[in-house]
Structure formats: C-alpha cells, structure tokens
Amino acid sequence: SEEEITIDVGSTFEIDINENGTYRVVVIIDGVEYEETFTVSTIDSIAPSITLSKTQGDWATSHLVNITVTDLDSKVKAYYYAFTSNATETKELVIAQSEMYVGTTTAKLDSSYLNGAYYLHVYAIDNAGNAKLMSYGTYKLDYSAPVITSVELSETVDGWYHEAYKVVAVDVTENGS
C-alpha cells in the first residue's frame, strides 16, 4: 500500500513496518523524484514451536520426554521446563524451577518425585521476544509394588488336592495406580 507524507526539508519521519517485505520510499523535491528501495527481513511475530516425544504417560516408575524447541525466523533464545502436580503453571514458576535450554533436551520424571500424576510445562522464547507456555500431561509415576491381600485356592477333597493347586481368585491392591 502507498502512503503519502508531506514534510519540511531537513525534517525526519518514521514509518511503522510490521511485516517482512520490500519497500519503496519516494521523495519529491522541487519536482525531482528521488527513490530508495529497501528490504525488511528481520520481523518475527511467531512464537517458537514446541515438540515432545510423548505428551502424556501411563503409570510407570519413570518417564523420559525429549523436548525440542524450534523457531524458523529469529531462532530460539531459550526454553525452560518443569514437572508439577498442577495442570497449569506460570512462566515465572517454570523458569524458577528449571535450567535454561536451547535445542533438544530430555526431561526426566523419576525417583526424585513422589508417586502421583504430573504435568510437564514448557516455556519457550525466541530472540524477537515471542513466547509460548504449554502444558502437557498427565505423566503418572508409581514406585509402589502391588500388594496381594488374599489368595483363594481350588477346593480340596478331604484336605487333599487331586490335581495341582489352582489359584481361583487373587485380591490385589495398588497404591498410586
């Protein structure tokens, strides 16, 4: 689109440019036209992309999640991650609980956490200042072995089994999962 601006000689003017492209400035002084063309290619208004190797996990003793953050324009400045028991978190909490990363890293939910359900929160920012906070989960963690509370065997004839023992019922309780 064209925009005409009239200014006094010796004055300056500003034009807000908010998208990449090639621009042309034409100045006319005493009927003489002066033209300047320039290209802008450093505007980035898109937040980084966050990719995980898995976005949730069933009951297990640990979860490993590969996190990759990419940005096609200004590139990734940094990202942070945290596992918490809350479905949503603030970027401040995620940053406070994490180291700074660039590229790919592996998030580990392991024995340093208690049994329970966790969410993975990733906060990413690019060099242009575009940011994204995403939450994923649940990732379920359980270190407790199942407990057999009772076992019922097949019936006997006068206290003797005429075949091998047969387990006909088992009660199992599980903490966590």
mmCIF file of C-alpha atoms in Angstrom, residues 2-10 13 24-36:
data_model
loop_
_atom_site.group_PDB
_atom_site.id
_atom_site.type_symbol
_atom_site.label_atom_id
_atom_site.label_comp_id
_atom_site.label_asym_id
_atom_site.label_seq_id
_atom_site.Cartn_x
_atom_site.Cartn_y
_atom_site.Cartn_z
ATOM 1 C CA GLU A 2 1.126 3.545 -0.606
ATOM 2 C CA GLU A 3 1.161 6.311 1.927
ATOM 3 C CA GLU A 4 1.892 9.931 1.090
ATOM 4 C CA ILE A 5 3.611 12.062 3.714
ATOM 5 C CA THR A 6 4.446 15.757 3.347
ATOM 6 C CA ILE A 7 7.385 17.009 5.405
ATOM 7 C CA ASP A 8 9.578 20.093 5.516
ATOM 8 C CA VAL A 9 13.115 19.956 4.115
ATOM 9 C CA GLY A 10 15.537 18.897 6.846
ATOM 10 C CA PHE A 13 9.742 10.961 9.510
ATOM 11 C CA ARG A 24 9.972 1.811 -1.676
ATOM 12 C CA VAL A 25 10.337 5.391 -0.461
ATOM 13 C CA VAL A 26 9.912 8.201 -2.993
ATOM 14 C CA VAL A 27 10.856 11.784 -2.111
ATOM 15 C CA ILE A 28 9.986 14.660 -4.454
ATOM 16 C CA ILE A 29 11.908 17.902 -4.022
ATOM 17 C CA ASP A 30 11.235 20.796 -6.427
ATOM 18 C CA GLY A 31 9.656 18.378 -8.879
ATOM 19 C CA VAL A 32 12.641 15.975 -8.816
ATOM 20 C CA GLU A 33 11.858 12.433 -7.698
ATOM 21 C CA TYR A 34 14.317 10.504 -5.502
ATOM 22 C CA GLU A 35 13.629 6.834 -4.858
ATOM 23 C CA GLU A 36 15.044 4.354 -2.347
#
